[in-house]
mmCIF file of C-alpha atoms in Angstrom:
data_model
loop_
_atom_site.group_PDB
_atom_site.id
_atom_site.type_symbol
_atom_site.label_atom_id
_atom_site.label_comp_id
_atom_site.label_asym_id
_atom_site.label_seq_id
_atom_site.Cartn_x
_atom_site.Cartn_y
_atom_site.Cartn_z
ATOM 1 C CA MET A 1 38.192 -106.663 137.622
ATOM 2 C CA GLY A 2 39.566 -109.078 135.355
ATOM 3 C CA LYS A 3 40.859 -108.887 131.950
ATOM 4 C CA ARG A 4 38.509 -109.035 129.320
ATOM 5 C CA SER A 5 38.500 -111.281 126.399
ATOM 6 C CA ARG A 6 38.586 -109.741 123.047
ATOM 7 C CA LYS A 7 37.399 -111.640 119.907
ATOM 8 C CA ARG A 8 40.134 -112.111 117.124
ATOM 9 C CA GLY A 9 38.714 -112.010 113.661
ATOM 10 C CA PRO A 10 39.175 -114.147 111.032
ATOM 11 C CA ALA A 11 42.759 -114.808 109.751
ATOM 12 C CA PRO A 12 43.505 -112.693 106.392
ATOM 13 C CA SER A 13 43.367 -116.215 104.262
ATOM 14 C CA GLU A 14 39.766 -117.233 105.381
ATOM 15 C CA GLU A 15 36.774 -115.370 103.650
ATOM 16 C CA VAL A 16 33.863 -115.169 105.975
ATOM 17 C CA SER A 17 30.955 -113.123 105.458
ATOM 18 C CA THR A 18 28.709 -111.696 107.970
ATOM 19 C CA THR A 19 25.639 -113.248 106.130
ATOM 20 C CA GLY A 20 27.187 -117.005 106.295
ATOM 21 C CA SER A 21 27.542 -117.063 102.415
ATOM 22 C CA SER A 22 30.822 -117.672 100.323
ATOM 23 C CA ARG A 23 32.258 -114.930 97.895
ATOM 24 C CA ALA A 24 30.929 -117.206 95.250
ATOM 25 C CA GLN A 25 27.548 -116.971 96.298
ATOM 26 C CA ARG A 26 27.411 -113.444 96.804
ATOM 27 C CA ASP A 27 29.081 -112.824 93.588
ATOM 28 C CA ALA A 28 26.565 -115.035 91.660
ATOM 29 C CA ALA A 29 23.524 -112.820 93.526
ATOM 30 C CA ARG A 30 25.065 -109.614 92.413
ATOM 31 C CA ALA A 31 25.246 -110.797 88.956
ATOM 32 C CA ARG A 32 21.150 -112.063 88.716
ATOM 33 C CA ARG A 33 20.378 -108.912 90.205
ATOM 34 C CA ALA A 34 22.365 -106.578 87.676
ATOM 35 C CA GLN A 35 20.704 -108.879 84.799
ATOM 36 C CA ALA A 36 17.278 -108.000 86.379
ATOM 37 C CA ALA A 37 17.851 -104.405 86.424
ATOM 38 C CA GLU A 38 19.262 -104.535 82.718
ATOM 39 C CA ARG A 39 15.915 -106.256 81.586
ATOM 40 C CA ARG A 40 13.819 -103.529 83.746
ATOM 41 C CA ARG A 41 15.837 -101.202 81.815
ATOM 42 C CA SER A 42 15.213 -102.394 78.532
ATOM 43 C CA ALA A 43 11.332 -103.129 79.104
ATOM 44 C CA ALA A 44 11.264 -99.403 80.167
ATOM 45 C CA GLY A 45 13.242 -98.516 77.219
ATOM 46 C CA SER A 46 11.266 -100.401 74.843
ATOM 47 C CA GLY A 47 7.711 -98.948 76.273
ATOM 48 C CA ARG A 48 6.612 -101.685 78.161
ATOM 49 C CA ARG A 49 5.804 -101.809 81.336
ATOM 50 C CA THR A 50 6.455 -104.314 83.813
ATOM 51 C CA ALA A 51 5.026 -104.957 87.431
ATOM 52 C CA SER A 52 7.263 -103.490 89.938
ATOM 53 C CA PRO A 53 7.075 -105.659 93.047
ATOM 54 C CA ARG A 54 4.782 -103.821 95.623
ATOM 55 C CA ARG A 55 6.794 -102.516 98.505
ATOM 56 C CA ARG A 56 5.055 -102.864 102.058
ATOM 57 C CA GLY A 57 4.884 -99.524 104.216
ATOM 58 C CA ARG A 58 4.656 -96.234 102.908
ATOM 59 C CA PRO A 59 3.298 -95.574 99.283
ATOM 60 C CA THR A 60 5.055 -93.991 96.741
ATOM 61 C CA ILE A 61 3.769 -90.914 95.349
ATOM 62 C CA ASP A 62 3.210 -92.740 91.983
ATOM 63 C CA GLU A 63 0.413 -94.830 93.578
ATOM 64 C CA ARG A 64 -1.641 -91.777 94.871
ATOM 65 C CA PRO A 65 -5.275 -91.814 93.612
ATOM 66 C CA PRO A 66 -5.861 -89.899 90.663
ATOM 67 C CA ALA A 67 -8.719 -86.963 90.730
ATOM 68 C CA PRO A 68 -11.614 -87.419 88.993
ATOM 69 C CA TRP A 69 -11.176 -84.721 86.720
ATOM 70 C CA GLY A 70 -8.022 -85.830 85.277
ATOM 71 C CA LYS A 71 -5.113 -83.795 85.420
ATOM 72 C CA PHE A 72 -6.794 -80.247 85.552
ATOM 73 C CA PRO A 73 -5.151 -79.121 89.203
ATOM 74 C CA LEU A 74 -8.714 -78.064 90.886
ATOM 75 C CA VAL A 75 -7.960 -78.663 94.315
ATOM 76 C CA GLU A 76 -4.600 -76.804 94.022
ATOM 77 C CA LEU A 77 -6.225 -73.758 92.570
ATOM 78 C CA VAL A 78 -9.117 -73.935 95.485
ATOM 79 C CA VAL A 79 -6.109 -73.814 98.102
ATOM 80 C CA LEU A 80 -4.504 -71.091 96.016
ATOM 81 C CA LEU A 81 -7.845 -69.179 96.311
ATOM 82 C CA ALA A 82 -8.083 -69.613 99.981
ATOM 83 C CA LEU A 83 -4.487 -68.342 100.319
ATOM 84 C CA ILE A 84 -5.167 -65.288 98.454
ATOM 85 C CA LEU A 85 -8.317 -64.685 99.914
ATOM 86 C CA PHE A 86 -7.094 -65.167 103.859
ATOM 87 C CA PRO A 87 -4.673 -62.071 103.999
ATOM 88 C CA LEU A 88 -6.885 -60.035 101.603
ATOM 89 C CA SER A 89 -9.571 -60.460 104.211
ATOM 90 C CA PHE A 90 -7.500 -58.388 106.899
ATOM 91 C CA VAL A 91 -6.728 -56.005 104.328
ATOM 92 C CA VAL A 92 -10.197 -55.230 103.346
ATOM 93 C CA GLY A 93 -11.554 -55.587 106.714
ATOM 94 C CA GLY A 94 -15.234 -54.573 108.253
ATOM 95 C CA ALA A 95 -18.103 -57.238 106.857
ATOM 96 C CA ARG A 96 -16.808 -57.721 103.371
ATOM 97 C CA GLY A 97 -13.215 -58.864 105.051
ATOM 98 C CA LYS A 98 -15.207 -61.102 107.398
ATOM 99 C CA VAL A 99 -16.989 -62.523 104.338
ATOM 100 C CA MET A 100 -13.374 -63.274 102.680
ATOM 101 C CA LEU A 101 -12.159 -64.721 105.642
ATOM 102 C CA THR A 102 -15.067 -67.065 106.154
ATOM 103 C CA ALA A 103 -14.770 -68.248 102.429
ATOM 104 C CA ALA A 104 -10.892 -68.739 102.586
ATOM 105 C CA LEU A 105 -11.655 -70.794 105.600
ATOM 106 C CA VAL A 106 -13.891 -72.609 103.569
ATOM 107 C CA PHE A 107 -12.200 -73.147 100.508
ATOM 108 C CA GLY A 108 -8.912 -74.251 102.245
ATOM 109 C CA SER A 109 -11.087 -76.895 104.383
ATOM 110 C CA LEU A 110 -12.750 -78.150 101.377
ATOM 111 C CA GLY A 111 -9.693 -78.694 99.158
ATOM 112 C CA GLY A 112 -7.928 -80.569 102.078
ATOM 113 C CA LEU A 113 -11.188 -82.665 102.660
ATOM 114 C CA GLU A 114 -11.553 -83.654 98.832
ATOM 115 C CA LEU A 115 -7.805 -84.925 98.746
ATOM 116 C CA SER A 116 -8.464 -86.768 101.981
ATOM 117 C CA ILE A 117 -11.687 -88.576 101.140
ATOM 118 C CA ARG A 118 -10.040 -89.296 97.615
ATOM 119 C CA GLU A 119 -6.973 -90.869 99.653
ATOM 120 C CA HIS A 120 -8.424 -92.589 102.715
ATOM 121 C CA PHE A 121 -11.287 -94.404 99.972
ATOM 122 C CA ALA A 122 -8.819 -95.457 97.335
ATOM 123 C CA GLY A 123 -6.618 -96.994 100.665
ATOM 124 C CA TYR A 124 -3.648 -94.777 99.816
ATOM 125 C CA ARG A 125 -3.547 -93.242 103.370
ATOM 126 C CA SER A 126 -5.680 -93.278 106.143
ATOM 127 C CA HIS A 127 -7.601 -89.873 107.578
ATOM 128 C CA THR A 128 -10.180 -91.934 109.635
ATOM 129 C CA THR A 129 -9.637 -89.404 112.428
ATOM 130 C CA LEU A 130 -10.565 -86.271 110.019
ATOM 131 C CA LEU A 131 -13.380 -87.700 108.326
ATOM 132 C CA ALA A 132 -14.520 -88.788 111.683
ATOM 133 C CA GLY A 133 -14.287 -85.504 113.035
ATOM 134 C CA VAL A 134 -15.950 -83.749 109.917
ATOM 135 C CA ALA A 135 -18.777 -86.135 110.299
ATOM 136 C CA ALA A 136 -19.235 -85.031 114.073
ATOM 137 C CA PHE A 137 -18.844 -81.815 113.346
ATOM 138 C CA ALA A 138 -21.612 -82.071 110.626
ATOM 139 C CA SER A 139 -24.036 -83.658 112.862
ATOM 140 C CA MET A 140 -23.589 -81.039 115.587
ATOM 141 C CA ALA A 141 -23.945 -78.186 113.270
ATOM 142 C CA ILE A 142 -27.145 -79.700 111.922
ATOM 143 C CA LEU A 143 -28.537 -80.394 115.619
ATOM 144 C CA PHE A 144 -27.840 -76.710 116.100
ATOM 145 C CA VAL A 145 -29.596 -75.427 113.200
ATOM 146 C CA LEU A 146 -32.652 -77.802 113.924
ATOM 147 C CA GLY A 147 -32.891 -77.608 117.522
ATOM 148 C CA GLY A 148 -32.302 -73.665 117.714
ATOM 149 C CA LYS A 149 -30.357 -71.955 120.896
ATOM 150 C CA SER A 150 -32.447 -74.124 123.596
ATOM 151 C CA ASP A 151 -30.974 -75.441 126.300
ATOM 152 C CA VAL A 152 -31.472 -79.012 125.498
ATOM 153 C CA THR A 153 -29.973 -78.614 122.217
ATOM 154 C CA ARG A 154 -26.633 -77.263 123.572
ATOM 155 C CA ALA A 155 -26.874 -80.117 126.331
ATOM 156 C CA LEU A 156 -26.944 -82.599 123.195
ATOM 157 C CA LEU A 157 -24.538 -81.044 121.453
ATOM 158 C CA VAL A 158 -21.140 -82.954 122.834
ATOM 159 C CA PRO A 159 -22.713 -86.138 123.464
ATOM 160 C CA VAL A 160 -24.214 -86.151 120.000
ATOM 161 C CA GLY A 161 -20.947 -85.116 118.400
ATOM 162 C CA GLY A 162 -19.376 -87.644 120.337
ATOM 163 C CA LEU A 163 -21.146 -90.604 119.654
ATOM 164 C CA VAL A 164 -21.208 -89.474 115.929
ATOM 165 C CA PHE A 165 -17.238 -89.454 115.837
ATOM 166 C CA LEU A 166 -16.922 -92.679 117.576
ATOM 167 C CA GLY A 167 -19.260 -94.625 115.118
ATOM 168 C CA ALA A 168 -17.783 -92.705 112.066
ATOM 169 C CA PHE A 169 -14.296 -93.425 113.401
ATOM 170 C CA TRP A 170 -15.217 -97.371 113.383
ATOM 171 C CA VAL A 171 -16.792 -97.226 109.855
ATOM 172 C CA PHE A 172 -14.027 -95.098 108.066
ATOM 173 C CA ARG A 173 -11.483 -97.510 109.866
ATOM 174 C CA GLU A 174 -13.045 -100.684 108.405
ATOM 175 C CA VAL A 175 -13.573 -99.006 104.948
ATOM 176 C CA PHE A 176 -9.920 -98.135 105.161
ATOM 177 C CA LYS A 177 -8.650 -101.909 105.984
ATOM 178 C CA ARG A 178 -10.987 -103.385 103.273
ATOM 179 C CA ARG A 179 -9.267 -100.740 100.559
ATOM 180 C CA SER A 180 -5.689 -101.086 102.063
ATOM 181 C CA GLY A 181 -5.450 -105.001 102.057
ATOM 182 C CA GLY A 182 -5.997 -105.077 105.735
ATOM 183 C CA LEU A 183 -3.661 -102.373 106.935
ATOM 184 C CA GLY A 184 -5.478 -100.159 109.779
ATOM 185 C CA PHE A 185 -3.186 -97.253 108.904
ATOM 186 C CA ARG A 186 -0.421 -96.261 106.180
#
């Protein structure tokens, strides 16, 4: 095996950066950034809002879509009710406990579904699979109620649910792309 050559760094008198810019250029850029930050701070202090540049990637919590009912924490209260009903259903037991368990699962699902719908249709986050699954479940439930317990109904449940899922997935995906500016997911 031969000797490996080792690159030598620049001489101490030379100032070479990894970006290819000189020290004066870096200092000037640093000064421009400091001035821009000072302008933003002074604008925020005077009550004026400046348009911050839109970052790509994951949206911030400030960009979340507002609830239609304002600041009232309706979804949080519904989920809290579900969290209270769930353990109580096991303590109570019997027929009343089954009703409480069902109510807890329904309330928790509705709270999460509402938030998912709001975020999806605002273009904040994609919940395409969840919403398509809900559409498929709803179609299967309607088919079961209308068709009864016949063998034909049972044979059609999964294919109908699958077709509704695929169609709804495509529709929800296209809606999200339109609302988010062309992104398929976030």
